[in-house]
Structure formats: C-alpha cells, structure tokens
XYZ file of N, CA, C and O in Angstrom:
388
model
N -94.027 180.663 -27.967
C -94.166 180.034 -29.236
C -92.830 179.419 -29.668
O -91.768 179.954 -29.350
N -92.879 178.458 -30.286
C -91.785 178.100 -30.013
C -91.728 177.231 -31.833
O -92.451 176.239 -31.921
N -90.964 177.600 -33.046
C -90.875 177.394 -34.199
C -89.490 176.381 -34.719
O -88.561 176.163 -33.941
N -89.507 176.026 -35.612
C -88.234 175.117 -36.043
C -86.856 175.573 -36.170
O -85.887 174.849 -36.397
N -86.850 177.344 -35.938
C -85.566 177.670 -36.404
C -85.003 177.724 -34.893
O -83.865 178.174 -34.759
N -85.607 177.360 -33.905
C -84.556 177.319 -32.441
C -84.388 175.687 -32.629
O -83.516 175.267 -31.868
N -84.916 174.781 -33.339
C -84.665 173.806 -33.246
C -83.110 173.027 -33.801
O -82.725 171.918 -33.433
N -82.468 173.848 -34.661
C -81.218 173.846 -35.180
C -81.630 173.488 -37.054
O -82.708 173.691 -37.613
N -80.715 173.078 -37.483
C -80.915 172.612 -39.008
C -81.352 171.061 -39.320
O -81.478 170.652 -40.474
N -81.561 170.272 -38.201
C -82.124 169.039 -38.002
C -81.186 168.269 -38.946
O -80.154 168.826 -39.320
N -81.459 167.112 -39.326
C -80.536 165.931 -40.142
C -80.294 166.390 -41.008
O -79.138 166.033 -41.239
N -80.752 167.291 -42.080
C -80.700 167.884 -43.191
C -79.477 168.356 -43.756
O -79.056 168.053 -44.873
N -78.867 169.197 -42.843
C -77.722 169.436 -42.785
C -76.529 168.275 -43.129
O -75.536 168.536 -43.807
N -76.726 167.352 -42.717
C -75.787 166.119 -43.375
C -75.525 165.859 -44.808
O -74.524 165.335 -45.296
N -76.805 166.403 -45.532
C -76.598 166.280 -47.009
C -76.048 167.041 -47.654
O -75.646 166.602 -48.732
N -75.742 168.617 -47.313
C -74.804 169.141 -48.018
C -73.141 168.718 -47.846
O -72.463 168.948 -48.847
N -72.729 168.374 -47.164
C -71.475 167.997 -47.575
C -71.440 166.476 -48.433
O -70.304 166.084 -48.700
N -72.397 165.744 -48.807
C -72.691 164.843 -49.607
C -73.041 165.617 -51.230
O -72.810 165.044 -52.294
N -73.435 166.545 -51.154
C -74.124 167.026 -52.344
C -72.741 167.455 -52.753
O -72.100 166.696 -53.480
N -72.169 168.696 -52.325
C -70.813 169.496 -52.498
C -69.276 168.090 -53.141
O -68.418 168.129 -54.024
N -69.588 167.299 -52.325
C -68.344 165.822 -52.907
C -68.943 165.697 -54.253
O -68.355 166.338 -55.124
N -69.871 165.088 -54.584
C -70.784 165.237 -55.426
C -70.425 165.759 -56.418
O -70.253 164.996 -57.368
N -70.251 166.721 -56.565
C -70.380 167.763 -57.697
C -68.780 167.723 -57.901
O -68.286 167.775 -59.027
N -67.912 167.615 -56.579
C -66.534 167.905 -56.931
C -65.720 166.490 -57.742
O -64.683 166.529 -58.405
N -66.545 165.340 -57.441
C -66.084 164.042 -58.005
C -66.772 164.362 -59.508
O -66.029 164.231 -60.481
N -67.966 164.718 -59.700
C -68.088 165.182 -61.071
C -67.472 165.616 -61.410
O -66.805 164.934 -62.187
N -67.141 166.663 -61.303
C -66.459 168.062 -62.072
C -64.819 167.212 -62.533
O -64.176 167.370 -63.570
N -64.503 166.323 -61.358
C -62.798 165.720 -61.629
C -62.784 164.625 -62.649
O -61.747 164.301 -63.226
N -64.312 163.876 -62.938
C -64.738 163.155 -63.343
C -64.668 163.470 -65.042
O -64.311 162.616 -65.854
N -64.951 164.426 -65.290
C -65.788 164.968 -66.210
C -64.457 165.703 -67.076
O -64.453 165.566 -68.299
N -63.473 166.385 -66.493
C -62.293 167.098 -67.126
C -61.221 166.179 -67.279
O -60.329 166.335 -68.113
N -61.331 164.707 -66.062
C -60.275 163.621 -66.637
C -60.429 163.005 -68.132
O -59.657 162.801 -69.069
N -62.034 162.779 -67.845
C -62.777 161.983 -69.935
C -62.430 163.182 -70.839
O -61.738 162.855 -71.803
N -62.686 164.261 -70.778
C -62.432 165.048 -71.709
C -60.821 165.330 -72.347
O -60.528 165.749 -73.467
N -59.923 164.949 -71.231
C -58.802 164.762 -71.713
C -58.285 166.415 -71.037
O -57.277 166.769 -71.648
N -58.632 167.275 -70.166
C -58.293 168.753 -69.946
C -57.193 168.620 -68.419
O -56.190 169.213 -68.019
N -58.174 167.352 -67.853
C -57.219 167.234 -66.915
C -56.647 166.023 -66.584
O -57.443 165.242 -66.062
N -55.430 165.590 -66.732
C -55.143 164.157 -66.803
C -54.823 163.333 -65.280
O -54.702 162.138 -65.010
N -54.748 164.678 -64.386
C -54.143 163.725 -63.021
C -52.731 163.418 -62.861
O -52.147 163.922 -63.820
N -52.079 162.943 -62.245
C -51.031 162.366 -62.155
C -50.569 160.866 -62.296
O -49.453 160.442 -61.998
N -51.474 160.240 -62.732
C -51.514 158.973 -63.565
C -51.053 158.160 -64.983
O -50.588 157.098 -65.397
N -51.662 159.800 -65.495
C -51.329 159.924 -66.668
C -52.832 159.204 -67.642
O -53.623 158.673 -66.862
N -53.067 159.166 -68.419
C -54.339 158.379 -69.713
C -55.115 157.805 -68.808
O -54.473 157.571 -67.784
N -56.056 157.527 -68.757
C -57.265 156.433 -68.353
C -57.428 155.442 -68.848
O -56.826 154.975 -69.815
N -58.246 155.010 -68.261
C -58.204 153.481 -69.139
C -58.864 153.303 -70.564
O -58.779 152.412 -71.409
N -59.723 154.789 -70.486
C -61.045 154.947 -71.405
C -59.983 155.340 -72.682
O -60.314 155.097 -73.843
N -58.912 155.857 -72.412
C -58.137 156.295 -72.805
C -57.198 155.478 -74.316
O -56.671 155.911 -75.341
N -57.387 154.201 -73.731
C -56.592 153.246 -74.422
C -56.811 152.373 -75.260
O -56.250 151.278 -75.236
N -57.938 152.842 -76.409
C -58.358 152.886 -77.675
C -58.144 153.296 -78.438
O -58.377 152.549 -79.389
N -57.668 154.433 -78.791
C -57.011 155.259 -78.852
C -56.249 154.678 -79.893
O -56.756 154.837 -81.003
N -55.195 154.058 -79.867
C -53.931 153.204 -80.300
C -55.093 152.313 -81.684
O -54.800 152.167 -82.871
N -55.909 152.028 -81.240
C -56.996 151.161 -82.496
C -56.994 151.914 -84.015
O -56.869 151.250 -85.044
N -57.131 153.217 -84.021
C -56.859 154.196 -85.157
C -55.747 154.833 -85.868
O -54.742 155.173 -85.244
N -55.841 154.993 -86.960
C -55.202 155.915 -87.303
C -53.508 155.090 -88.188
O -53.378 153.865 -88.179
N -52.790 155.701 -88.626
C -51.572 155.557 -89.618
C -50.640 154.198 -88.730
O -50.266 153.209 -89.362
N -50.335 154.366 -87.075
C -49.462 153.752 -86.577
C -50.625 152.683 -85.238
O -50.524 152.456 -84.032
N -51.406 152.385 -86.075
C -52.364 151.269 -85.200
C -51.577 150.620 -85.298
O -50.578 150.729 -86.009
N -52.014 149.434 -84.274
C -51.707 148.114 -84.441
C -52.203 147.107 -85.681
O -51.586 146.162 -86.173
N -53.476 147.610 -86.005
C -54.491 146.635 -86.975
C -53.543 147.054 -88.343
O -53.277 146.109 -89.085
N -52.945 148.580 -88.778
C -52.507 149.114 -89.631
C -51.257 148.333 -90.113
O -50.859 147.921 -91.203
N -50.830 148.308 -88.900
C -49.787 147.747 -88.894
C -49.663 146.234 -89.839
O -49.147 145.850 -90.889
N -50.460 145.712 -88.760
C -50.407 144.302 -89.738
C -51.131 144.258 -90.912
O -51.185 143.132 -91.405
N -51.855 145.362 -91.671
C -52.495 144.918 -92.967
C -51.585 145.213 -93.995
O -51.505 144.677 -95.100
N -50.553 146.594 -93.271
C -49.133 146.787 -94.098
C -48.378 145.123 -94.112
O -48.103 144.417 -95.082
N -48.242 144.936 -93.044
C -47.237 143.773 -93.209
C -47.944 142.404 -93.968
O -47.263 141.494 -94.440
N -49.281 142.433 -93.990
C -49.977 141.644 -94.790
C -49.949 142.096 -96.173
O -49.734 141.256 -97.046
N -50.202 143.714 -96.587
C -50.143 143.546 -98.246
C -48.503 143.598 -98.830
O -48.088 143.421 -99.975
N -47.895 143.856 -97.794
C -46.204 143.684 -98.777
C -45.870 142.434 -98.601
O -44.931 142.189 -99.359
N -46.318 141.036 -97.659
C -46.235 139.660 -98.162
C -45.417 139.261 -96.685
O -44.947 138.126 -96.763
N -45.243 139.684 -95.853
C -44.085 139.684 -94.957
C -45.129 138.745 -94.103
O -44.539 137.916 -93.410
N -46.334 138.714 -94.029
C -47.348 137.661 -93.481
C -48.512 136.910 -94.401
O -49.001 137.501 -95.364
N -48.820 135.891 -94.124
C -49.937 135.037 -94.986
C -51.078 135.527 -94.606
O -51.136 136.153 -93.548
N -52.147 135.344 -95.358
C -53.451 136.016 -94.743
C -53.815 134.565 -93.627
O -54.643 134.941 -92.797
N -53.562 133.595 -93.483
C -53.664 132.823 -92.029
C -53.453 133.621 -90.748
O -54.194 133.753 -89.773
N -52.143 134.159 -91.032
C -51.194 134.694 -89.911
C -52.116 136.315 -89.628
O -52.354 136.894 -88.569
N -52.358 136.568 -90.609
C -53.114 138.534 -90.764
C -54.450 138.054 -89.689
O -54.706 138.550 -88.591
N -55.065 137.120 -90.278
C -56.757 136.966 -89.982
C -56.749 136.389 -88.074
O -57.689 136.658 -87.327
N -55.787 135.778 -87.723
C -55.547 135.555 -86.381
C -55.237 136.827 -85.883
O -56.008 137.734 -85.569
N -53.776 136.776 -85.842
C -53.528 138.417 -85.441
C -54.847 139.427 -85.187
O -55.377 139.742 -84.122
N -55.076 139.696 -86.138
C -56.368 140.724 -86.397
C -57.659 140.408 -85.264
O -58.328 141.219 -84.624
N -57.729 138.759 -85.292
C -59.295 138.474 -84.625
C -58.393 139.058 -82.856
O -58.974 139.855 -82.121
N -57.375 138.634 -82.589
C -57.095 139.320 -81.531
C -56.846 140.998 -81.319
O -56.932 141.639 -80.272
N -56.539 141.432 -82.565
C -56.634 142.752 -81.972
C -58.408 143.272 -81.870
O -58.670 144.288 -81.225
N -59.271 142.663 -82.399
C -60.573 142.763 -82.764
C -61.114 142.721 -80.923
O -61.926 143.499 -80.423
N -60.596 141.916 -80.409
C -60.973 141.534 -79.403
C -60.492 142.509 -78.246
O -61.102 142.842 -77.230
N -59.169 142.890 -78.706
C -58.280 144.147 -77.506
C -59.456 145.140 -77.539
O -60.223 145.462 -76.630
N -59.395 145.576 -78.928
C -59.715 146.903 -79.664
C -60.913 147.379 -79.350
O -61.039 148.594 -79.195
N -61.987 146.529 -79.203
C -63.383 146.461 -79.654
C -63.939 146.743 -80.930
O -65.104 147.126 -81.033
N -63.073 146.558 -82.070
C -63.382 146.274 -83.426
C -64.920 145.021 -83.493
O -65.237 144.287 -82.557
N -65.517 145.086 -84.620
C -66.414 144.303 -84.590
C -66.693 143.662 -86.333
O -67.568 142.834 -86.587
N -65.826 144.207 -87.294
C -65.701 144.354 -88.370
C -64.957 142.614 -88.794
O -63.988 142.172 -88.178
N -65.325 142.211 -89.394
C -65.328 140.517 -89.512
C -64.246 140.631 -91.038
O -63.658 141.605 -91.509
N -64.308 139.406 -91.431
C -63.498 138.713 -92.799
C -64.026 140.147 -93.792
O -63.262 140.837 -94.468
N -65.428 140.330 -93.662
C -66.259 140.677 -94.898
C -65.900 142.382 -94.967
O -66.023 143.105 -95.956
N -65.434 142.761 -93.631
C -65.305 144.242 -93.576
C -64.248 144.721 -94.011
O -63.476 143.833 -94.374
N -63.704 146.156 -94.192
C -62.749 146.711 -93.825
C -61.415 146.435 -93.141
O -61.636 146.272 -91.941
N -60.254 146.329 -93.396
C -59.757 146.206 -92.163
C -58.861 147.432 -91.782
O -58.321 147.483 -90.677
C-alpha cells in the first residue's frame, strides 16, 4: 500500500517560507508606521507631515508673518497654496488657515 506520506511534502512545502517572509515584512512593516521602530534611516516618508501641524509649522509660520504685516495677503495666499499642495491641506481662501 503505498500512501502520500512516503511521497515527501510535495510542492507545498515551498509556501511556507513565503508565508513566514510574509509575516516578517509585516511585522517590520507595521512597527516602522507606528513609529516603535524606526530602522536606520531614520522617519519615513509617511512620516513627513508631520511638520504641517502644530506651533512651528510651516503654514503657522507664515500666518504669523502675515498677521504682524511682515507679508501682504498676495504674498500669504501664494505661499500657503504651495504649502497646501506639499502638505495635503485642502482648506481654501474660505477656511481656516
């Protein structure tokens, strides 16, 4: 009689070391976005938005230098449509800035 287990592990066997990468490109994947493990690179790219928020933005920046007069709102509203564009801001004339 003669059954499948003298036959060896057939092709099958090829997929676990596909599955095992797998999981390990996840796992490196997954602790780089979270920010736990950074690599030796340093930030990601996902990373570099970041800078869009907060007291020492760029956008901050220029609405300071726009309300103490040091720029025209010509000069603010350019500026701005380009950082809109770095940033992925989507917030127009009518919004916030």
């Amino acid at each position: 009689m003669n059954t499948l287990a003298y036959d060896g592990p057939g092709p099958w066997i090829l997929f676990f070391p596909l599955i095992w990468a797998a999981v390990v490109v996840g796992v490196v994947t997954v602790l780089r976005r979270t920010g736990i493990w950074r690599g030796r690179r340093g930030p990601g790219p996902w990373q570099g938005t970041r800078a869009a928020y907060g007291e020492n933005s760029p956008i901050a920046i220029i609405g300071r230098r726009f309300a103490s007069g040091e720029i025209d709102e010509d000069e603010y509203w350019r500026r701005l449509s380009v950082l809109d564009e770095q940033f992925g801001r989507t917030a127009g004339k009518d919004g916030a800035a």
